[in-house]
PDB file of C-alpha atoms in Angstrom:
ATOM      1  CA  UNK A   1     -10.687  -7.858  19.178  1.00 47.00           C
ATOM      2  CA  UNK A   2      -9.250  -9.762  22.150  1.00 49.00           C
ATOM      3  CA  UNK A   3      -5.649  -9.462  23.289  1.00 46.00           C
ATOM      4  CA  UNK A   4      -4.824 -12.904  21.891  1.00 48.00           C
ATOM      5  CA  UNK A   5      -6.304 -12.007  18.512  1.00 47.00           C
ATOM      6  CA  UNK A   6      -4.317  -8.767  18.475  1.00 49.00           C
ATOM      7  CA  UNK A   7      -1.068 -10.636  19.166  1.00 54.00           C
ATOM      8  CA  UNK A   8      -1.636 -13.132  16.348  1.00 63.00           C
ATOM      9  CA  UNK A   9      -1.828 -10.304  13.795  1.00 80.00           C
ATOM     10  CA  UNK A  10       1.423 -10.575  11.866  1.00 91.00           C
ATOM     11  CA  UNK A  11       3.605  -7.601  11.034  1.00 92.00           C
ATOM     12  CA  UNK A  12       2.955  -8.279   7.362  1.00 91.00           C
ATOM     13  CA  UNK A  13      -0.822  -8.072   7.899  1.00 90.00           C
ATOM     14  CA  UNK A  14      -0.423  -4.880   9.905  1.00 91.00           C
ATOM     15  CA  UNK A  15       1.786  -3.438   7.171  1.00 92.00           C
ATOM     16  CA  UNK A  16      -0.838  -4.260   4.539  1.00 89.00           C
ATOM     17  CA  UNK A  17      -3.512  -2.516   6.615  1.00 90.00           C
ATOM     18  CA  UNK A  18      -1.230   0.467   7.231  1.00 91.00           C
ATOM     19  CA  UNK A  19      -0.550   0.724   3.496  1.00 90.00           C
ATOM     20  CA  UNK A  20      -4.304   1.068   3.046  1.00 88.00           C
ATOM     21  CA  UNK A  21      -4.209   4.048   5.394  1.00 87.00           C
ATOM     22  CA  UNK A  22      -4.974   2.452   8.759  1.00 90.00           C
ATOM     23  CA  UNK A  23      -2.991   4.455  11.264  1.00 91.00           C
ATOM     24  CA  UNK A  24      -3.893   2.167  14.142  1.00 92.00           C
ATOM     25  CA  UNK A  25      -2.127  -0.704  12.381  1.00 93.00           C
ATOM     26  CA  UNK A  26       1.009   1.368  11.931  1.00 95.00           C
ATOM     27  CA  UNK A  27       0.885   2.368  15.581  1.00 94.00           C
ATOM     28  CA  UNK A  28       0.848  -1.341  16.482  1.00 95.00           C
ATOM     29  CA  UNK A  29       3.890  -1.874  14.256  1.00 95.00           C
ATOM     30  CA  UNK A  30       5.709   0.892  16.112  1.00 96.00           C
ATOM     31  CA  UNK A  31       4.727  -0.479  19.527  1.00 95.00           C
ATOM     32  CA  UNK A  32       5.841  -3.999  18.668  1.00 94.00           C
ATOM     33  CA  UNK A  33       9.215  -2.998  17.223  1.00 95.00           C
ATOM     34  CA  UNK A  34      10.397   0.201  18.875  1.00 96.00           C
ATOM     35  CA  UNK A  35      12.266  -1.464  21.777  1.00 95.00           C
ATOM     36  CA  UNK A  36      13.945  -3.934  19.453  1.00 96.00           C
ATOM     37  CA  UNK A  37      15.023  -1.226  16.998  1.00 96.00           C
ATOM     38  CA  UNK A  38      16.124   1.106  19.768  1.00 96.00           C
ATOM     39  CA  UNK A  39      18.319  -1.618  21.288  1.00 95.00           C
ATOM     40  CA  UNK A  40      19.938  -2.374  17.921  1.00 95.00           C
ATOM     41  CA  UNK A  41      20.545   1.291  17.144  1.00 95.00           C
ATOM     42  CA  UNK A  42      21.897   1.949  20.605  1.00 93.00           C
ATOM     43  CA  UNK A  43      24.419  -0.812  20.038  1.00 92.00           C
ATOM     44  CA  UNK A  44      25.502   0.833  16.777  1.00 90.00           C
ATOM     45  CA  UNK A  45      25.573   4.467  17.920  1.00 90.00           C
ATOM     46  CA  UNK A  46      26.511   4.008  21.578  1.00 87.00           C
ATOM     47  CA  UNK A  47      24.291   6.988  22.354  1.00 88.00           C
ATOM     48  CA  UNK A  48      20.686   6.886  23.622  1.00 92.00           C
ATOM     49  CA  UNK A  49      19.682  10.205  22.060  1.00 92.00           C
ATOM     50  CA  UNK A  50      21.042   9.244  18.654  1.00 92.00           C
ATOM     51  CA  UNK A  51      19.363   5.862  18.923  1.00 94.00           C
ATOM     52  CA  UNK A  52      16.036   7.529  19.699  1.00 95.00           C
ATOM     53  CA  UNK A  53      16.363   9.997  16.798  1.00 94.00           C
ATOM     54  CA  UNK A  54      17.287   7.281  14.328  1.00 96.00           C
ATOM     55  CA  UNK A  55      14.484   5.016  15.589  1.00 96.00           C
ATOM     56  CA  UNK A  56      11.981   7.794  14.988  1.00 96.00           C
ATOM     57  CA  UNK A  57      13.429   8.556  11.554  1.00 95.00           C
ATOM     58  CA  UNK A  58      13.360   4.858  10.642  1.00 96.00           C
ATOM     59  CA  UNK A  59       9.644   4.490  11.376  1.00 96.00           C
ATOM     60  CA  UNK A  60       8.795   7.658   9.495  1.00 95.00           C
ATOM     61  CA  UNK A  61      10.759   6.429   6.464  1.00 95.00           C
ATOM     62  CA  UNK A  62       9.078   3.051   6.716  1.00 95.00           C
ATOM     63  CA  UNK A  63       5.661   4.733   6.768  1.00 94.00           C
ATOM     64  CA  UNK A  64       6.499   6.843   3.705  1.00 93.00           C
ATOM     65  CA  UNK A  65       7.672   3.792   1.746  1.00 92.00           C
ATOM     66  CA  UNK A  66       5.138   1.236   2.967  1.00 92.00           C
ATOM     67  CA  UNK A  67       3.852   0.769  -0.567  1.00 90.00           C
ATOM     68  CA  UNK A  68       7.295  -0.409  -1.673  1.00 91.00           C
ATOM     69  CA  UNK A  69       7.360  -3.289   0.834  1.00 91.00           C
ATOM     70  CA  UNK A  70       6.712  -6.532  -0.995  1.00 84.00           C
ATOM     71  CA  UNK A  71       5.882  -9.631   1.024  1.00 83.00           C
ATOM     72  CA  UNK A  72       8.712 -11.707  -0.403  1.00 85.00           C
ATOM     73  CA  UNK A  73      10.773 -10.840   2.684  1.00 88.00           C
ATOM     74  CA  UNK A  74       9.686 -10.435   6.288  1.00 93.00           C
ATOM     75  CA  UNK A  75       8.632  -6.981   7.387  1.00 95.00           C
ATOM     76  CA  UNK A  76      11.194  -6.973  10.203  1.00 95.00           C
ATOM     77  CA  UNK A  77      13.995  -7.611   7.676  1.00 96.00           C
ATOM     78  CA  UNK A  78      12.844  -4.643   5.631  1.00 96.00           C
ATOM     79  CA  UNK A  79      12.554  -2.461   8.746  1.00 96.00           C
ATOM     80  CA  UNK A  80      16.039  -3.327   9.957  1.00 97.00           C
ATOM     81  CA  UNK A  81      17.506  -2.575   6.522  1.00 96.00           C
ATOM     82  CA  UNK A  82      16.004   0.915   6.722  1.00 96.00           C
ATOM     83  CA  UNK A  83      17.308   1.312  10.274  1.00 96.00           C
ATOM     84  CA  UNK A  84      20.841   0.321   9.312  1.00 95.00           C
ATOM     85  CA  UNK A  85      20.959   2.684   6.334  1.00 94.00           C
ATOM     86  CA  UNK A  86      19.475   5.517   8.377  1.00 94.00           C
ATOM     87  CA  UNK A  87      22.045   4.963  11.116  1.00 93.00           C
ATOM     88  CA  UNK A  88      24.908   5.040   8.639  1.00 90.00           C
ATOM     89  CA  UNK A  89      23.619   8.284   7.093  1.00 90.00           C
ATOM     90  CA  UNK A  90      23.111   9.796  10.526  1.00 87.00           C
ATOM     91  CA  UNK A  91      26.612   8.912  11.700  1.00 83.00           C
ATOM     92  CA  UNK A  92      28.139  10.145   8.432  1.00 82.00           C
ATOM     93  CA  UNK A  93      26.420  13.524   8.815  1.00 80.00           C
ATOM     94  CA  UNK A  94      27.695  13.894  12.370  1.00 72.00           C
ATOM     95  CA  UNK A  95      31.270  13.084  11.397  1.00 64.00           C
ATOM     96  CA  UNK A  96      31.634  14.928   8.102  1.00 56.00           C
ATOM     97  CA  UNK A  97      35.313  15.629   8.681  1.00 49.00           C
ATOM     98  CA  UNK A  98      36.198  11.932   8.573  1.00 47.00           C
ATOM     99  CA  UNK A  99      36.463   9.814   5.450  1.00 45.00           C
ATOM    100  CA  UNK A 100      34.013   7.010   4.809  1.00 45.00           C
ATOM    101  CA  UNK A 101      36.786   4.423   5.248  1.00 46.00           C
ATOM    102  CA  UNK A 102      37.541   5.762   8.688  1.00 46.00           C
ATOM    103  CA  UNK A 103      33.883   5.699   9.582  1.00 43.00           C
ATOM    104  CA  UNK A 104      33.647   2.050   8.632  1.00 45.00           C
ATOM    105  CA  UNK A 105      36.434   1.203  11.061  1.00 45.00           C
ATOM    106  CA  UNK A 106      35.106   3.189  13.993  1.00 46.00           C
ATOM    107  CA  UNK A 107      32.463   2.245  16.469  1.00 48.00           C
ATOM    108  CA  UNK A 108      31.440   4.527  19.305  1.00 50.00           C
ATOM    109  CA  UNK A 109      32.563   3.487  22.758  1.00 44.00           C
ATOM    110  CA  UNK A 110      29.920   1.370  24.463  1.00 48.00           C
ATOM    111  CA  UNK A 111      27.959   2.879  27.296  1.00 47.00           C
ATOM    112  CA  UNK A 112      28.106   0.933  30.520  1.00 43.00           C
ATOM    113  CA  UNK A 113      24.447   1.480  31.375  1.00 44.00           C
ATOM    114  CA  UNK A 114      21.298   2.945  29.901  1.00 43.00           C
ATOM    115  CA  UNK A 115      18.734   4.043  32.469  1.00 42.00           C
ATOM    116  CA  UNK A 116      20.262   1.699  34.994  1.00 40.00           C
ATOM    117  CA  UNK A 117      20.262  -1.438  32.802  1.00 44.00           C
ATOM    118  CA  UNK A 118      23.707  -3.062  32.785  1.00 42.00           C
ATOM    119  CA  UNK A 119      25.057  -4.014  29.368  1.00 45.00           C
ATOM    120  CA  UNK A 120      25.927  -7.705  29.105  1.00 49.00           C
ATOM    121  CA  UNK A 121      29.733  -8.139  29.226  1.00 78.00           C
ATOM    122  CA  UNK A 122      29.991 -10.536  26.258  1.00 89.00           C
ATOM    123  CA  UNK A 123      28.150  -8.116  24.017  1.00 92.00           C
ATOM    124  CA  UNK A 124      30.139  -5.239  25.490  1.00 89.00           C
ATOM    125  CA  UNK A 125      33.247  -7.081  24.304  1.00 90.00           C
ATOM    126  CA  UNK A 126      31.647  -7.736  20.931  1.00 93.00           C
ATOM    127  CA  UNK A 127      31.182  -4.008  20.437  1.00 90.00           C
ATOM    128  CA  UNK A 128      34.937  -3.601  20.298  1.00 90.00           C
ATOM    129  CA  UNK A 129      34.940  -5.627  17.056  1.00 92.00           C
ATOM    130  CA  UNK A 130      34.823  -3.943  13.642  1.00 92.00           C
ATOM    131  CA  UNK A 131      31.329  -2.516  12.970  1.00 91.00           C
ATOM    132  CA  UNK A 132      30.623  -4.892  10.104  1.00 93.00           C
ATOM    133  CA  UNK A 133      31.475  -7.937  12.248  1.00 95.00           C
ATOM    134  CA  UNK A 134      29.564  -6.669  15.254  1.00 95.00           C
ATOM    135  CA  UNK A 135      26.437  -5.904  13.170  1.00 95.00           C
ATOM    136  CA  UNK A 136      26.567  -9.350  11.562  1.00 96.00           C
ATOM    137  CA  UNK A 137      26.903 -10.951  14.988  1.00 96.00           C
ATOM    138  CA  UNK A 138      24.005  -8.911  16.388  1.00 97.00           C
ATOM    139  CA  UNK A 139      21.621  -9.498  13.515  1.00 97.00           C
ATOM    140  CA  UNK A 140      22.271 -13.233  13.509  1.00 97.00           C
ATOM    141  CA  UNK A 141      22.419 -14.048  17.238  1.00 96.00           C
ATOM    142  CA  UNK A 142      20.585 -11.248  18.990  1.00 96.00           C
ATOM    143  CA  UNK A 143      17.843 -10.675  16.417  1.00 96.00           C
ATOM    144  CA  UNK A 144      17.594 -14.225  15.103  1.00 95.00           C
ATOM    145  CA  UNK A 145      17.654 -13.378  11.411  1.00 96.00           C
ATOM    146  CA  UNK A 146      18.689 -16.079   8.953  1.00 96.00           C
ATOM    147  CA  UNK A 147      21.882 -15.847   6.878  1.00 97.00           C
ATOM    148  CA  UNK A 148      19.844 -14.736   3.859  1.00 96.00           C
ATOM    149  CA  UNK A 149      18.010 -12.073   5.884  1.00 96.00           C
ATOM    150  CA  UNK A 150      21.249 -10.760   7.388  1.00 97.00           C
ATOM    151  CA  UNK A 151      22.631 -10.551   3.840  1.00 97.00           C
ATOM    152  CA  UNK A 152      19.601  -8.520   2.749  1.00 95.00           C
ATOM    153  CA  UNK A 153      19.971  -6.100   5.654  1.00 96.00           C
ATOM    154  CA  UNK A 154      23.733  -5.744   5.161  1.00 95.00           C
ATOM    155  CA  UNK A 155      23.275  -5.531   1.382  1.00 94.00           C
ATOM    156  CA  UNK A 156      25.649  -8.391   0.703  1.00 96.00           C
ATOM    157  CA  UNK A 157      25.386 -12.118   0.011  1.00 96.00           C
ATOM    158  CA  UNK A 158      24.932 -15.110   2.328  1.00 96.00           C
ATOM    159  CA  UNK A 159      28.486 -16.389   1.774  1.00 97.00           C
ATOM    160  CA  UNK A 160      29.985 -13.096   2.939  1.00 97.00           C
ATOM    161  CA  UNK A 161      27.714 -13.173   5.976  1.00 97.00           C
ATOM    162  CA  UNK A 162      28.861 -16.699   6.822  1.00 97.00           C
ATOM    163  CA  UNK A 163      32.520 -15.666   6.497  1.00 97.00           C
ATOM    164  CA  UNK A 164      31.970 -12.560   8.656  1.00 96.00           C
ATOM    165  CA  UNK A 165      30.190 -14.638  11.296  1.00 96.00           C
ATOM    166  CA  UNK A 166      33.111 -17.019  11.438  1.00 95.00           C
ATOM    167  CA  UNK A 167      35.592 -14.140  11.785  1.00 95.00           C
ATOM    168  CA  UNK A 168      33.426 -12.447  14.441  1.00 95.00           C
ATOM    169  CA  UNK A 169      33.172 -15.604  16.536  1.00 94.00           C
ATOM    170  CA  UNK A 170      36.891 -16.213  16.292  1.00 92.00           C
ATOM    171  CA  UNK A 171      37.752 -12.641  17.267  1.00 92.00           C
ATOM    172  CA  UNK A 172      35.267 -12.692  20.149  1.00 91.00           C
ATOM    173  CA  UNK A 173      36.521 -16.021  21.427  1.00 87.00           C
ATOM    174  CA  UNK A 174      40.036 -14.597  21.476  1.00 85.00           C
ATOM    175  CA  UNK A 175      38.914 -11.569  23.473  1.00 83.00           C
ATOM    176  CA  UNK A 176      36.947 -13.764  25.869  1.00 79.00           C
ATOM    177  CA  UNK A 177      40.105 -15.704  26.634  1.00 72.00           C
ATOM    178  CA  UNK A 178      41.804 -12.527  27.760  1.00 56.00           C
ATOM    179  CA  UNK A 179      38.971 -10.633  29.452  1.00 52.00           C
ATOM    180  CA  UNK A 180      36.453 -13.203  30.732  1.00 48.00           C
TER     181      UNK A 180
ATOM    182  CA  UNK B   1      40.717 -30.855  19.820  1.00 61.00           C
ATOM    183  CA  UNK B   2      38.207 -30.269  17.056  1.00 64.00           C
ATOM    184  CA  UNK B   3      35.446 -31.307  19.443  1.00 67.00           C
ATOM    185  CA  UNK B   4      36.614 -28.814  22.070  1.00 80.00           C
ATOM    186  CA  UNK B   5      36.687 -26.029  19.454  1.00 79.00           C
ATOM    187  CA  UNK B   6      33.180 -26.909  18.327  1.00 82.00           C
ATOM    188  CA  UNK B   7      32.076 -27.029  21.946  1.00 85.00           C
ATOM    189  CA  UNK B   8      33.573 -23.597  22.574  1.00 83.00           C
ATOM    190  CA  UNK B   9      31.800 -22.177  19.547  1.00 87.00           C
ATOM    191  CA  UNK B  10      28.514 -23.742  20.619  1.00 90.00           C
ATOM    192  CA  UNK B  11      28.974 -22.304  24.101  1.00 89.00           C
ATOM    193  CA  UNK B  12      29.758 -18.887  22.639  1.00 91.00           C
ATOM    194  CA  UNK B  13      26.631 -19.006  20.467  1.00 93.00           C
ATOM    195  CA  UNK B  14      24.488 -19.999  23.418  1.00 93.00           C
ATOM    196  CA  UNK B  15      25.832 -17.113  25.471  1.00 92.00           C
ATOM    197  CA  UNK B  16      25.384 -14.625  22.632  1.00 93.00           C
ATOM    198  CA  UNK B  17      21.724 -15.567  22.351  1.00 94.00           C
ATOM    199  CA  UNK B  18      21.087 -15.709  26.095  1.00 92.00           C
ATOM    200  CA  UNK B  19      22.945 -12.529  27.086  1.00 90.00           C
ATOM    201  CA  UNK B  20      21.342 -10.308  24.504  1.00 91.00           C
ATOM    202  CA  UNK B  21      20.838  -6.859  26.075  1.00 91.00           C
ATOM    203  CA  UNK B  22      17.307  -5.435  26.103  1.00 90.00           C
ATOM    204  CA  UNK B  23      16.661  -1.719  26.263  1.00 92.00           C
ATOM    205  CA  UNK B  24      13.324   0.075  26.361  1.00 92.00           C
ATOM    206  CA  UNK B  25      12.709   2.908  23.961  1.00 93.00           C
ATOM    207  CA  UNK B  26      12.101   6.243  25.713  1.00 93.00           C
ATOM    208  CA  UNK B  27       8.569   6.896  26.939  1.00 92.00           C
ATOM    209  CA  UNK B  28       6.232   8.637  24.501  1.00 93.00           C
ATOM    210  CA  UNK B  29       8.245   7.644  21.426  1.00 94.00           C
ATOM    211  CA  UNK B  30       5.251   6.028  19.726  1.00 94.00           C
ATOM    212  CA  UNK B  31       3.161   9.178  20.140  1.00 93.00           C
ATOM    213  CA  UNK B  32       5.973  11.363  18.775  1.00 93.00           C
ATOM    214  CA  UNK B  33       6.393   9.103  15.768  1.00 94.00           C
ATOM    215  CA  UNK B  34       2.666   9.087  14.979  1.00 92.00           C
ATOM    216  CA  UNK B  35       2.522  12.861  15.325  1.00 91.00           C
ATOM    217  CA  UNK B  36       5.424  13.323  12.936  1.00 90.00           C
ATOM    218  CA  UNK B  37       4.001  11.073  10.239  1.00 89.00           C
ATOM    219  CA  UNK B  38       3.413  12.945   6.975  1.00 83.00           C
ATOM    220  CA  UNK B  39      -0.317  13.565   6.679  1.00 70.00           C
ATOM    221  CA  UNK B  40      -2.765  16.495   6.876  1.00 48.00           C
ATOM    222  CA  UNK B  41      -5.168  14.933   9.366  1.00 40.00           C
ATOM    223  CA  UNK B  42      -4.739  12.303  12.040  1.00 40.00           C
ATOM    224  CA  UNK B  43      -7.635   9.843  11.938  1.00 35.00           C
ATOM    225  CA  UNK B  44      -6.450   7.748  14.785  1.00 40.00           C
ATOM    226  CA  UNK B  45      -9.623   5.746  15.191  1.00 39.00           C
ATOM    227  CA  UNK B  46     -11.058   5.630  11.737  1.00 41.00           C
ATOM    228  CA  UNK B  47      -9.364   3.917   8.874  1.00 46.00           C
ATOM    229  CA  UNK B  48      -8.776   6.146   5.880  1.00 47.00           C
ATOM    230  CA  UNK B  49      -8.659   5.030   2.308  1.00 51.00           C
ATOM    231  CA  UNK B  50      -5.657   5.960   0.236  1.00 52.00           C
ATOM    232  CA  UNK B  51      -6.110   8.368  -2.663  1.00 58.00           C
ATOM    233  CA  UNK B  52      -4.817   5.954  -5.279  1.00 58.00           C
ATOM    234  CA  UNK B  53      -7.206   3.226  -4.181  1.00 57.00           C
ATOM    235  CA  UNK B  54     -10.157   5.589  -4.872  1.00 65.00           C
ATOM    236  CA  UNK B  55      -8.991   6.548  -8.370  1.00 68.00           C
ATOM    237  CA  UNK B  56     -10.589   3.565 -10.184  1.00 69.00           C
ATOM    238  CA  UNK B  57     -13.934   4.275  -8.500  1.00 71.00           C
ATOM    239  CA  UNK B  58     -13.774   7.933  -9.479  1.00 72.00           C
ATOM    240  CA  UNK B  59     -12.939   6.936 -13.041  1.00 76.00           C
ATOM    241  CA  UNK B  60     -15.968   4.609 -13.245  1.00 76.00           C
ATOM    242  CA  UNK B  61     -18.293   7.282 -11.890  1.00 77.00           C
ATOM    243  CA  UNK B  62     -16.913   9.829 -14.356  1.00 79.00           C
ATOM    244  CA  UNK B  63     -17.429   7.430 -17.285  1.00 81.00           C
ATOM    245  CA  UNK B  64     -20.998   6.677 -16.164  1.00 80.00           C
ATOM    246  CA  UNK B  65     -21.800  10.389 -15.886  1.00 83.00           C
ATOM    247  CA  UNK B  66     -20.307  11.081 -19.317  1.00 83.00           C
ATOM    248  CA  UNK B  67     -22.339   8.263 -20.889  1.00 82.00           C
ATOM    249  CA  UNK B  68     -25.518   9.562 -19.258  1.00 81.00           C
ATOM    250  CA  UNK B  69     -24.808  13.074 -20.517  1.00 80.00           C
ATOM    251  CA  UNK B  70     -24.251  11.776 -24.055  1.00 83.00           C
ATOM    252  CA  UNK B  71     -27.505   9.811 -24.001  1.00 82.00           C
ATOM    253  CA  UNK B  72     -29.462  12.831 -22.829  1.00 78.00           C
ATOM    254  CA  UNK B  73     -27.846  15.062 -25.479  1.00 76.00           C
ATOM    255  CA  UNK B  74     -28.676  12.629 -28.288  1.00 74.00           C
ATOM    256  CA  UNK B  75     -32.373  12.363 -27.418  1.00 69.00           C
ATOM    257  CA  UNK B  76     -34.292  14.018 -30.363  1.00 61.00           C
ATOM    258  CA  UNK B  77     -36.308  17.121 -29.480  1.00 57.00           C
ATOM    259  CA  UNK B  78     -39.979  16.774 -30.505  1.00 52.00           C
ATOM    260  CA  UNK B  79     -41.929  20.011 -30.385  1.00 51.00           C
ATOM    261  CA  UNK B  80     -45.283  18.362 -30.975  1.00 51.00           C
ATOM    262  CA  UNK B  81     -45.027  16.220 -27.948  1.00 51.00           C
ATOM    263  CA  UNK B  82     -45.024  17.511 -24.462  1.00 50.00           C
ATOM    264  CA  UNK B  83     -42.882  15.664 -22.025  1.00 50.00           C
ATOM    265  CA  UNK B  84     -43.589  16.185 -18.405  1.00 47.00           C
ATOM    266  CA  UNK B  85     -40.092  15.006 -17.568  1.00 51.00           C
ATOM    267  CA  UNK B  86     -38.354  17.716 -19.615  1.00 51.00           C
ATOM    268  CA  UNK B  87     -40.573  20.622 -18.669  1.00 50.00           C
ATOM    269  CA  UNK B  88     -39.578  21.629 -15.210  1.00 50.00           C
ATOM    270  CA  UNK B  89     -42.403  21.896 -12.857  1.00 51.00           C
ATOM    271  CA  UNK B  90     -42.380  23.559  -9.529  1.00 51.00           C
ATOM    272  CA  UNK B  91     -44.663  20.960  -8.121  1.00 57.00           C
ATOM    273  CA  UNK B  92     -44.757  17.424  -9.317  1.00 59.00           C
ATOM    274  CA  UNK B  93     -47.663  15.343  -8.311  1.00 62.00           C
ATOM    275  CA  UNK B  94     -46.838  11.756  -7.658  1.00 63.00           C
ATOM    276  CA  UNK B  95     -47.619   9.540 -10.623  1.00 68.00           C
ATOM    277  CA  UNK B  96     -49.979   6.742  -9.833  1.00 67.00           C
ATOM    278  CA  UNK B  97     -49.665   3.580 -11.823  1.00 68.00           C
ATOM    279  CA  UNK B  98     -52.488   3.135 -14.321  1.00 68.00           C
ATOM    280  CA  UNK B  99     -53.561  -0.275 -15.521  1.00 67.00           C
ATOM    281  CA  UNK B 100     -53.944  -0.080 -19.289  1.00 67.00           C
ATOM    282  CA  UNK B 101     -56.462  -2.385 -20.985  1.00 67.00           C
ATOM    283  CA  UNK B 102     -55.202  -3.291 -24.403  1.00 66.00           C
ATOM    284  CA  UNK B 103     -58.083  -4.552 -26.638  1.00 68.00           C
ATOM    285  CA  UNK B 104     -57.565  -7.834 -28.368  1.00 71.00           C
ATOM    286  CA  UNK B 105     -57.694  -6.996 -32.118  1.00 67.00           C
ATOM    287  CA  UNK B 106     -58.155  -9.917 -34.497  1.00 71.00           C
ATOM    288  CA  UNK B 107     -56.843 -10.197 -38.089  1.00 70.00           C
ATOM    289  CA  UNK B 108     -60.314  -9.697 -39.650  1.00 72.00           C
ATOM    290  CA  UNK B 109     -60.717  -6.415 -37.852  1.00 70.00           C
ATOM    291  CA  UNK B 110     -57.340  -5.327 -39.105  1.00 66.00           C
ATOM    292  CA  UNK B 111     -58.349  -6.232 -42.697  1.00 64.00           C
ATOM    293  CA  UNK B 112     -61.565  -4.322 -42.499  1.00 65.00           C
ATOM    294  CA  UNK B 113     -59.740  -1.352 -41.094  1.00 63.00           C
ATOM    295  CA  UNK B 114     -57.182  -1.346 -43.888  1.00 58.00           C
ATOM    296  CA  UNK B 115     -59.901  -1.821 -46.468  1.00 54.00           C
ATOM    297  CA  UNK B 116     -61.645   1.276 -45.172  1.00 55.00           C
ATOM    298  CA  UNK B 117     -58.391   3.200 -45.312  1.00 52.00           C
ATOM    299  CA  UNK B 118     -57.727   2.072 -48.920  1.00 53.00           C
ATOM    300  CA  UNK B 119     -61.214   3.099 -50.237  1.00 63.00           C
ATOM    301  CA  UNK B 120     -60.662   6.859 -50.336  1.00 73.00           C
ATOM    302  CA  UNK B 121     -57.465   6.374 -52.298  1.00 78.00           C
ATOM    303  CA  UNK B 122     -59.195   4.275 -54.962  1.00 78.00           C
ATOM    304  CA  UNK B 123     -61.903   6.826 -55.220  1.00 81.00           C
ATOM    305  CA  UNK B 124     -59.345   9.555 -55.728  1.00 83.00           C
ATOM    306  CA  UNK B 125     -57.627   7.597 -58.456  1.00 83.00           C
ATOM    307  CA  UNK B 126     -60.917   7.012 -60.268  1.00 84.00           C
ATOM    308  CA  UNK B 127     -61.745  10.678 -60.048  1.00 85.00           C
ATOM    309  CA  UNK B 128     -58.391  11.668 -61.471  1.00 84.00           C
ATOM    310  CA  UNK B 129     -58.855   9.275 -64.421  1.00 86.00           C
ATOM    311  CA  UNK B 130     -62.366  10.465 -65.180  1.00 87.00           C
ATOM    312  CA  UNK B 131     -61.259  14.072 -64.980  1.00 86.00           C
ATOM    313  CA  UNK B 132     -58.470  13.368 -67.407  1.00 86.00           C
ATOM    314  CA  UNK B 133     -60.923  11.697 -69.865  1.00 86.00           C
ATOM    315  CA  UNK B 134     -63.331  14.588 -69.561  1.00 86.00           C
ATOM    316  CA  UNK B 135     -60.594  17.037 -70.183  1.00 85.00           C
ATOM    317  CA  UNK B 136     -59.472  15.181 -73.320  1.00 86.00           C
ATOM    318  CA  UNK B 137     -63.061  15.043 -74.639  1.00 85.00           C
ATOM    319  CA  UNK B 138     -63.485  18.721 -74.023  1.00 82.00           C
ATOM    320  CA  UNK B 139     -60.306  19.580 -75.889  1.00 82.00           C
ATOM    321  CA  UNK B 140     -61.216  17.253 -78.761  1.00 82.00           C
ATOM    322  CA  UNK B 141     -64.718  18.567 -79.129  1.00 82.00           C
ATOM    323  CA  UNK B 142     -63.829  22.233 -79.003  1.00 80.00           C
ATOM    324  CA  UNK B 143     -60.476  22.501 -80.725  1.00 75.00           C
ATOM    325  CA  UNK B 144     -60.180  19.697 -83.209  1.00 73.00           C
ATOM    326  CA  UNK B 145     -61.843  20.107 -86.678  1.00 72.00           C
ATOM    327  CA  UNK B 146     -64.946  18.128 -87.453  1.00 62.00           C
ATOM    328  CA  UNK B 147     -63.365  16.481 -90.457  1.00 57.00           C
TER     329      UNK B 147
END
C-alpha cells in the first residue's frame, strides 16, 4: 500500500479492522492520534507525565471496548470521550482529599513550556477559565468538533455547549483586554 | 457597536484556531501502548481473527460432524455382505474404475423368465392336490364300510 493510500484510510475503517483483530490497524490509530490526545490531556492536567499516562490508558481502554464503537459518531469523538472520562478519574484519584465540587472548579496551573515548545498566550489565558468552559473552548476551536460532538464528549446537550461557548468567549475577551 | 462586538468575537475565534498549541507525545509511546494491550500473543504482522467471529464456523463444522456420525450409526449391519470399506485393511489397493455392460433385456425375455419361475409352483400345487385326493381314497377304501 502506498503512502497516499495509507493516509486515505479513515479512522473508522481502521477501527473496524482493529475490531477484527488487526493490530497493525490499531497501531495506525495510535500513531495518528497520540499527539492530538496528548496535547488535549496536557492542557487538562498541566503535567506531561500525567498526560502521557492518561493517553496510554485511553488507548488501552479504547482497544478493550472497540466492539462497542458504533459508526453513528466519528471515531475521534468516541476516543476523546474516553480520554476526558479517564482524565477525570485520574485526577480524582490523585486528589482524593478534595470533594468533587472542588475538583470541578480547579484546573492545574499551566506549564510555560513542554520540551522547549512555548505555550500560546491566548490559550494560556484560556486555561485560567473554569475547566468546563476551557474544555468546551478547546474541543470546539482547537479540535474542530461540532456542537453536537462536543456535547457527546462532555455528556451534555448542544444547547448547553452553545451557552458555555458564549460564556467562555466572553470571559476570555475580558481577560484579553487586561492581559494582551 | 454590535458590529465591533461581532468583529471582536470573530477575531477571537480566528486566534483561538490559529494559536492552537501542538505538543508531541513522548517518544516510544506507541510501542508501550501496543505492548500493554491485553492479549496473549502479539501478532504484529499477521492479522488475527477474533474468537467470536470463528464461533459460527465451529458450530457449522460440529453440526456437520454430528450429522455424519448419525448417518454412519444408522447404516444397517449386514453380515452376509462383505464391505471393503468397513473392514479395515492394512493395505488398500487403488480401485480402478470398471465399465459395466448392462444387457438390454426386453419384455418378452422378462415374461419367459417369470413363466419359468412360476412353473415349479404350479407343479407343487398340483402335487399337493393329487396327494390329498390319494389320501382321501386310501382312507375311504380302507376304513369305510362297503355298504
